[in-house]
Amino acid sequence: MSILIAGLTSDKKDYCLDIFLRQITSFTYPNYDTFLVDNSKNPLHLDKIWNWGIDATRVEPRGTAQEYLCESQNIIRDKVLYEGYEWLFLLDSDVFMPLNILDYLMVKPSSVHSFVYFIDPVLCEVGQGTNETIRMEFDVNGTGLGCILIHRDILKEVTFRTEDDLYSDYFFFQDLKQLGVKPVIDTNIIPAHYRSEHLLTDLKVLQ
């Protein structure tokens, strides 16, 4: 099953860009491609991504953040549909997962499979503790789009959209509800989410 790993980035995430790029080129699953949309003000920032051999394009950060992020997500959506990928794994460029995450996801039945990504790496470590009772999967009304697997059949029906200063995350899950699709949120694996440089410590998922 072919997967497109894709996400949004910008020079604001340069503090973890190299290790993020190393992550997405090191997943153990054999059949995936990578694609990033860069929202940096400097168009030359794309070179940092291309130097890793990763396909990428740029969307000018014009208008509101909601608008250009949504435009970027729809570019990714179009790539999945037009180039025949079966799955899209959206991953923010400051979010880190175990390198076998795609193998794990490909045996799951849900057409929309998401994860909780915390801010503090200490929380991530606690979430991966030995208490098996906290490791579960739930049907949810919505979550973020920063770490989520979506089947192409869903993308055929749903485009990313924004209005009234709300981000596309909100409308995506509202549209799923209208379709009768129940997304799953998985707490078996807690991603590391490094939203700022001072949180960037030891990335155990890459060891």
mmCIF file of C-alpha atoms in Angstrom, residues 59-154:
data_model
loop_
_atom_site.group_PDB
_atom_site.id
_atom_site.type_symbol
_atom_site.label_atom_id
_atom_site.label_comp_id
_atom_site.label_asym_id
_atom_site.label_seq_id
_atom_site.Cartn_x
_atom_site.Cartn_y
_atom_site.Cartn_z
ATOM 1 C CA VAL A 59 3.342 28.445 -0.747
ATOM 2 C CA GLU A 60 3.809 32.147 -0.113
ATOM 3 C CA PRO A 61 2.749 32.998 3.465
ATOM 4 C CA ARG A 62 0.255 35.620 2.353
ATOM 5 C CA GLY A 63 -3.050 36.442 3.982
ATOM 6 C CA THR A 64 -3.813 34.768 7.294
ATOM 7 C CA ALA A 65 -2.014 31.710 8.593
ATOM 8 C CA GLN A 66 -5.285 29.823 8.318
ATOM 9 C CA GLU A 67 -5.478 30.633 4.609
ATOM 10 C CA TYR A 68 -1.980 29.711 3.507
ATOM 11 C CA LEU A 69 -1.842 26.610 5.688
ATOM 12 C CA CYS A 70 -5.127 25.445 4.199
ATOM 13 C CA GLU A 71 -3.853 26.135 0.684
ATOM 14 C CA SER A 72 -0.761 24.069 1.494
ATOM 15 C CA GLN A 73 -2.836 21.173 2.787
ATOM 16 C CA ASN A 74 -4.920 21.120 -0.382
ATOM 17 C CA ILE A 75 -1.767 20.923 -2.492
ATOM 18 C CA ILE A 76 -0.880 17.811 -0.511
ATOM 19 C CA ARG A 77 -4.403 16.437 -0.927
ATOM 20 C CA ASP A 78 -4.231 16.918 -4.694
ATOM 21 C CA LYS A 79 -0.897 15.121 -4.860
ATOM 22 C CA VAL A 80 -2.350 12.091 -3.076
ATOM 23 C CA LEU A 81 -5.358 11.916 -5.387
ATOM 24 C CA TYR A 82 -3.667 12.710 -8.699
ATOM 25 C CA GLU A 83 -0.613 10.521 -8.148
ATOM 26 C CA GLY A 84 -2.486 7.480 -6.889
ATOM 27 C CA TYR A 85 -1.390 7.157 -3.265
ATOM 28 C CA GLU A 86 -3.671 5.074 -1.075
ATOM 29 C CA TRP A 87 -2.811 6.803 2.188
ATOM 30 C CA LEU A 88 -1.716 10.231 3.395
ATOM 31 C CA PHE A 89 0.268 10.504 6.618
ATOM 32 C CA LEU A 90 0.259 14.172 7.638
ATOM 33 C CA LEU A 91 3.074 14.985 10.026
ATOM 34 C CA ASP A 92 4.004 18.418 11.343
ATOM 35 C CA SER A 93 7.685 19.228 11.052
ATOM 36 C CA ASP A 94 8.121 19.435 14.825
ATOM 37 C CA VAL A 95 6.450 16.091 15.567
ATOM 38 C CA PHE A 96 8.422 12.861 15.938
ATOM 39 C CA MET A 97 7.242 9.253 15.838
ATOM 40 C CA PRO A 98 8.854 5.815 16.139
ATOM 41 C CA LEU A 99 10.479 4.833 12.862
ATOM 42 C CA ASN A 100 8.199 1.803 12.478
ATOM 43 C CA ILE A 101 5.026 3.901 12.738
ATOM 44 C CA LEU A 102 3.898 3.165 9.171
ATOM 45 C CA ASP A 103 4.184 -0.592 9.691
ATOM 46 C CA TYR A 104 2.080 -0.149 12.822
ATOM 47 C CA LEU A 105 -0.585 1.874 11.006
ATOM 48 C CA MET A 106 -0.950 -0.388 7.999
ATOM 49 C CA VAL A 107 -2.553 -3.139 10.086
ATOM 50 C CA LYS A 108 -5.151 -0.777 11.564
ATOM 51 C CA PRO A 109 -8.704 -0.732 10.118
ATOM 52 C CA SER A 110 -9.583 2.943 10.535
ATOM 53 C CA SER A 111 -9.718 5.260 7.509
ATOM 54 C CA VAL A 112 -8.728 8.190 9.754
ATOM 55 C CA HIS A 113 -6.206 7.354 12.469
ATOM 56 C CA SER A 114 -4.796 10.157 14.609
ATOM 57 C CA PHE A 115 -2.509 10.666 17.590
ATOM 58 C CA VAL A 116 -2.257 13.040 20.532
ATOM 59 C CA TYR A 117 0.874 15.153 20.273
ATOM 60 C CA PHE A 118 1.965 16.996 23.407
ATOM 61 C CA ILE A 119 4.143 20.075 23.806
ATOM 62 C CA ASP A 120 6.515 18.906 26.512
ATOM 63 C CA PRO A 121 8.784 15.884 25.864
ATOM 64 C CA VAL A 122 8.420 14.969 29.546
ATOM 65 C CA LEU A 123 4.722 14.400 28.899
ATOM 66 C CA CYS A 124 5.606 12.220 25.946
ATOM 67 C CA GLU A 125 7.806 10.062 28.153
ATOM 68 C CA VAL A 126 5.063 9.683 30.762
ATOM 69 C CA GLY A 127 2.549 8.779 28.060
ATOM 70 C CA GLN A 128 4.747 5.916 26.924
ATOM 71 C CA GLY A 129 4.891 4.380 30.397
ATOM 72 C CA THR A 130 4.274 0.778 31.300
ATOM 73 C CA ASN A 131 0.663 1.185 32.433
ATOM 74 C CA GLU A 132 -1.135 -0.715 29.690
ATOM 75 C CA THR A 133 -4.531 0.558 30.843
ATOM 76 C CA ILE A 134 -3.835 3.969 29.305
ATOM 77 C CA ARG A 135 -2.966 2.485 25.914
ATOM 78 C CA MET A 136 -6.202 2.549 23.991
ATOM 79 C CA GLU A 137 -7.944 3.726 20.839
ATOM 80 C CA PHE A 138 -11.004 5.944 20.925
ATOM 81 C CA ASP A 139 -13.577 7.245 18.474
ATOM 82 C CA VAL A 140 -13.401 11.032 18.711
ATOM 83 C CA ASN A 141 -15.144 14.083 17.295
ATOM 84 C CA GLY A 142 -11.903 15.764 16.311
ATOM 85 C CA THR A 143 -8.256 16.442 16.981
ATOM 86 C CA GLY A 144 -5.329 18.154 15.256
ATOM 87 C CA LEU A 145 -4.023 17.406 11.766
ATOM 88 C CA GLY A 146 -0.370 17.353 12.806
ATOM 89 C CA CYS A 147 -0.063 13.576 13.141
ATOM 90 C CA ILE A 148 -2.782 11.713 11.284
ATOM 91 C CA LEU A 149 -3.258 8.964 8.702
ATOM 92 C CA ILE A 150 -6.031 9.535 6.136
ATOM 93 C CA HIS A 151 -7.231 7.165 3.415
ATOM 94 C CA ARG A 152 -7.597 8.519 -0.140
ATOM 95 C CA ASP A 153 -11.329 7.719 -0.140
ATOM 96 C CA ILE A 154 -11.756 10.300 2.606
#
